[in-house]
GROMACS .gro file of C-alpha atoms in nm:
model
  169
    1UNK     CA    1   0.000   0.000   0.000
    2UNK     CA    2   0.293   0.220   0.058
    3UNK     CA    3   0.403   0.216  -0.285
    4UNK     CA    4   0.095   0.306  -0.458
    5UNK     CA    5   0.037   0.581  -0.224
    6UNK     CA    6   0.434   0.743  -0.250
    7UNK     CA    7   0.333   0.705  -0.619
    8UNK     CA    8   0.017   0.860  -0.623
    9UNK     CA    9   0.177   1.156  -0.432
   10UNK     CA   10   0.451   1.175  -0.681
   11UNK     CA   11   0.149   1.203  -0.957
   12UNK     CA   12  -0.015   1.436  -0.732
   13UNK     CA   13   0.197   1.656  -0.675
   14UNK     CA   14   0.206   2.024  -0.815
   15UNK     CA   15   0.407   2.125  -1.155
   16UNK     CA   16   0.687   2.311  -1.113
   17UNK     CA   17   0.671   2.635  -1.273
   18UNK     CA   18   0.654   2.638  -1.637
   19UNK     CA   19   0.961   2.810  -1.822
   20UNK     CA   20   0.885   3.125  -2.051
   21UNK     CA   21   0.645   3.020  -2.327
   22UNK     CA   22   0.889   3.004  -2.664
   23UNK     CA   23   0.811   3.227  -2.947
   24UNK     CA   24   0.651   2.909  -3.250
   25UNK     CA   25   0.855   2.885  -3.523
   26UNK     CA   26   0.716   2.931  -3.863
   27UNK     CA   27   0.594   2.629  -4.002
   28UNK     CA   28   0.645   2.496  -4.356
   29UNK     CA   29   0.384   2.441  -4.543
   30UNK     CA   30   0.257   2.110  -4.589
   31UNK     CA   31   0.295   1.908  -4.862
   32UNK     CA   32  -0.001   2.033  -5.164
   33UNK     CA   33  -0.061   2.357  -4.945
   34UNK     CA   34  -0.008   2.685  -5.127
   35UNK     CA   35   0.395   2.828  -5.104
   36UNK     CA   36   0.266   3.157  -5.102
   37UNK     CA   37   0.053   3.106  -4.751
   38UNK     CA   38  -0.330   3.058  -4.708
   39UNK     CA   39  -0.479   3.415  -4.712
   40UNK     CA   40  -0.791   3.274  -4.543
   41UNK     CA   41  -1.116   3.190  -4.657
   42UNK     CA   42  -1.332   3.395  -4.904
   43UNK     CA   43  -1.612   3.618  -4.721
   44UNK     CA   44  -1.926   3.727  -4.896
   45UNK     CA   45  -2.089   3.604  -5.165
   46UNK     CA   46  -1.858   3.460  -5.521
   47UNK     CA   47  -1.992   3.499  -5.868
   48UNK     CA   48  -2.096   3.166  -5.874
   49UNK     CA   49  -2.086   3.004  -6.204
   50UNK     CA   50  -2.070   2.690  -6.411
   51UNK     CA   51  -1.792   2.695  -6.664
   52UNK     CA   52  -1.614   2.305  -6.687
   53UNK     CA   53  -1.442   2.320  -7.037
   54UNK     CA   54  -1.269   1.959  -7.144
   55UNK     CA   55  -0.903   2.112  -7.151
   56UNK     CA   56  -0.733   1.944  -6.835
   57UNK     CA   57  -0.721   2.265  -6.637
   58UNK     CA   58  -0.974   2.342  -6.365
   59UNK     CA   59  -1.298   2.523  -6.346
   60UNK     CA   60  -1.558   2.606  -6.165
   61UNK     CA   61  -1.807   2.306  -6.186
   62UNK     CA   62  -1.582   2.070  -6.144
   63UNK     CA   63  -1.430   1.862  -5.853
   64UNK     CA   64  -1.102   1.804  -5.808
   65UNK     CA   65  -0.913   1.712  -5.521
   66UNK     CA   66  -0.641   1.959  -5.324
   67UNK     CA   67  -0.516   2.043  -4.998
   68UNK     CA   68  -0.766   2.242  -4.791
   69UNK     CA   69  -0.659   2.378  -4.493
   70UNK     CA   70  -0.824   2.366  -4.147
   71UNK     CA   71  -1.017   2.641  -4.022
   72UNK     CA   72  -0.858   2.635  -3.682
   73UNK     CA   73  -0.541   2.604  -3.823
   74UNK     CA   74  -0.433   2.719  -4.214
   75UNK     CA   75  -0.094   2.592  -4.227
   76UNK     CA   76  -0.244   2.251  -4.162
   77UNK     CA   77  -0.479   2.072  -4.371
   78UNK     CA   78  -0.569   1.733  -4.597
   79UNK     CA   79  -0.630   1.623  -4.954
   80UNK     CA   80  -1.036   1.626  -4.991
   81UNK     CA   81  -1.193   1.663  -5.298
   82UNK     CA   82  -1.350   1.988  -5.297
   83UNK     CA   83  -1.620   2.154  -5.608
   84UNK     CA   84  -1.484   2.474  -5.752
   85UNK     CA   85  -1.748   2.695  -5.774
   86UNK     CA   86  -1.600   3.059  -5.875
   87UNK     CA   87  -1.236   3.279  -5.922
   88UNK     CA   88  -1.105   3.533  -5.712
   89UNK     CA   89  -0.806   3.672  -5.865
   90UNK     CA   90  -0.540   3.419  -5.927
   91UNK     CA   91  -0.721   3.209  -5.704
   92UNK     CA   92  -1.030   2.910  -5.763
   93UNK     CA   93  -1.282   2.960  -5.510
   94UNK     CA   94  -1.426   2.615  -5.352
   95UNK     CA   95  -1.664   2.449  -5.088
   96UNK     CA   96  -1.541   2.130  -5.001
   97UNK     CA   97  -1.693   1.768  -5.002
   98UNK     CA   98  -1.729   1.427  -4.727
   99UNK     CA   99  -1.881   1.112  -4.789
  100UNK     CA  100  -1.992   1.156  -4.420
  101UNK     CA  101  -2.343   1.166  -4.416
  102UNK     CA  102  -2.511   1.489  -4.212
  103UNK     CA  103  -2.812   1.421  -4.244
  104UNK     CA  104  -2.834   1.226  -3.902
  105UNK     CA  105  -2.671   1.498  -3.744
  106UNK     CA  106  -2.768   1.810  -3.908
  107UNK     CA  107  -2.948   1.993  -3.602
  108UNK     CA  108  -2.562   1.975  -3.461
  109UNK     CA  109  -2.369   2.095  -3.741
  110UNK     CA  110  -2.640   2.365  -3.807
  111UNK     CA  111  -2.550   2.479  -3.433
  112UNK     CA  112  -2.214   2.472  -3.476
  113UNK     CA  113  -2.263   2.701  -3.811
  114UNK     CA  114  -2.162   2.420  -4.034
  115UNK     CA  115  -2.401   2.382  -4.363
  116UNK     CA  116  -2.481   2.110  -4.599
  117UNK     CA  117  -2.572   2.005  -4.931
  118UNK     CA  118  -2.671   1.685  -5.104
  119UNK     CA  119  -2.417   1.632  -5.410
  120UNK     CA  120  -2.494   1.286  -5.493
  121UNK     CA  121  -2.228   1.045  -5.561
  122UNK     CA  122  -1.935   1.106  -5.920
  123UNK     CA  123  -1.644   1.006  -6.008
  124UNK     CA  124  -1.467   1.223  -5.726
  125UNK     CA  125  -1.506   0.914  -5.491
  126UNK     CA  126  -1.348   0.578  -5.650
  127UNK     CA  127  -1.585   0.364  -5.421
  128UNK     CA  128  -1.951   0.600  -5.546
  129UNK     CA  129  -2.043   0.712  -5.190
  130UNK     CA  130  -2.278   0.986  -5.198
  131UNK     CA  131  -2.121   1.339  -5.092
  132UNK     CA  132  -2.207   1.655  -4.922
  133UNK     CA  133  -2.084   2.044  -5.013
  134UNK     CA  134  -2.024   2.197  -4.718
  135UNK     CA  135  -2.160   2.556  -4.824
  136UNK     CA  136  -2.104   2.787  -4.525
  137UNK     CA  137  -1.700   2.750  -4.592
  138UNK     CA  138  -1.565   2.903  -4.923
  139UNK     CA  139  -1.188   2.778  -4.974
  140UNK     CA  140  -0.954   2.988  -5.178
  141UNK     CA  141  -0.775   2.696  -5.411
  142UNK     CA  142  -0.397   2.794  -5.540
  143UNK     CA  143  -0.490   2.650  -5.916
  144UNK     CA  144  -0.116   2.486  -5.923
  145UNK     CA  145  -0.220   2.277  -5.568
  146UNK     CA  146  -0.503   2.054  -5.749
  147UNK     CA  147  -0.342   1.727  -5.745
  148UNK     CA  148  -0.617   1.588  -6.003
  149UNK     CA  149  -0.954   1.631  -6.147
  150UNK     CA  150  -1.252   1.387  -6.025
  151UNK     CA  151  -1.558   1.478  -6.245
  152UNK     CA  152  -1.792   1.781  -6.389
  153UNK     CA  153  -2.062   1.805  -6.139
  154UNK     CA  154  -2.404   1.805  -6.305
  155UNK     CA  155  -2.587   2.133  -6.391
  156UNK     CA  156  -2.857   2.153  -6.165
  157UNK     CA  157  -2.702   1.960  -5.886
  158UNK     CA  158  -2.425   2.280  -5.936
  159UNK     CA  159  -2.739   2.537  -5.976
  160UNK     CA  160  -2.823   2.347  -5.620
  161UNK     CA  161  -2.533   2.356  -5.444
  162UNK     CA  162  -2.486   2.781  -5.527
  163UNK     CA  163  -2.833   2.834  -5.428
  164UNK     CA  164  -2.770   2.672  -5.061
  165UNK     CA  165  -2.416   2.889  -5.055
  166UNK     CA  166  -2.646   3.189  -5.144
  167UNK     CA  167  -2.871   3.089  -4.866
  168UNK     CA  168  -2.599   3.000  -4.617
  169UNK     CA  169  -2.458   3.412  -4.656
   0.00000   0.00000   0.00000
């Protein structure tokens, strides 16, 4: 009994005081993310438009995957497929995609400010899950960052999704 009490008092016991908190360090940017730094997500409302032409560079109407960065955290992200749906400059202007299904718990996300739209399933996912656009969240895409194209997202399913980004401003 004496040892697990000596070592419960070790556990116990107070912290010494912390040193100095250091200054972070710049991080690299991961692998896929823009070199020239996320400038943070696009506010207000894009000229959304359909425009996929068939000459291996991307446009808005298609998905494609990319990095996408985090919104707690820009210089970290993952490669999601993502639908571009405008331009801003040099930059493509996106909402991205998951196979995760909100529908089960959309009264949470919508709390938590997080919209949805039904996409249906393309040629984005190799295993045809259905996806969702998440439409409150407008990435800005660096064009040289999409690490391949997925599919041209249907007309009206692309009238559908800018309609709920619309909505969601």
């Amino acid at each position: 009994m004496g040892r697990l009490r000596d070592a419960l008092a070790r556990w116990w016991r107070p912290a010494a005081k912390s040193p100095a908190p250091r200054t972070p360090t710049p991080r690299t940017p991961a692998p896929g993310a823009p070199a020239t730094g996320y400038p943070g997500d696009f506010t207000g409302i894009p000229d959304l438009r359909w425009a996929p032409h068939d000459d291996g560079r991307p446009d808005p109407g298609e998905v494609v995957w990319t990095w996408v960065p985090f919104e707690e955290d820009h210089t970290q992200g993952k490669d999601r497929p993502v639908l571009l749906v405008g331009t801003d400059g040099p930059w493509l202007l996106a909402v991205p995609l998951t196979s995760k299904d909100h529908d089960r718990d959309a009264l949470q996300e919508r709390r938590d400010g997080r919209l949805w739209c039904d996409v249906g399933s393309g040629a984005w996912d190799r295993r045809g899950r259905p996806s969702e656009a998440r439409v409150d969240r407008i990435l800005r895409v660096d064009p040289t960052t999409i690490r391949r194209e997925g599919a041209v997202l249907d007309r009206a399913v692309f009238d559908q999704v800018a309609a709920a980004i619309r909505a969601a401003r």
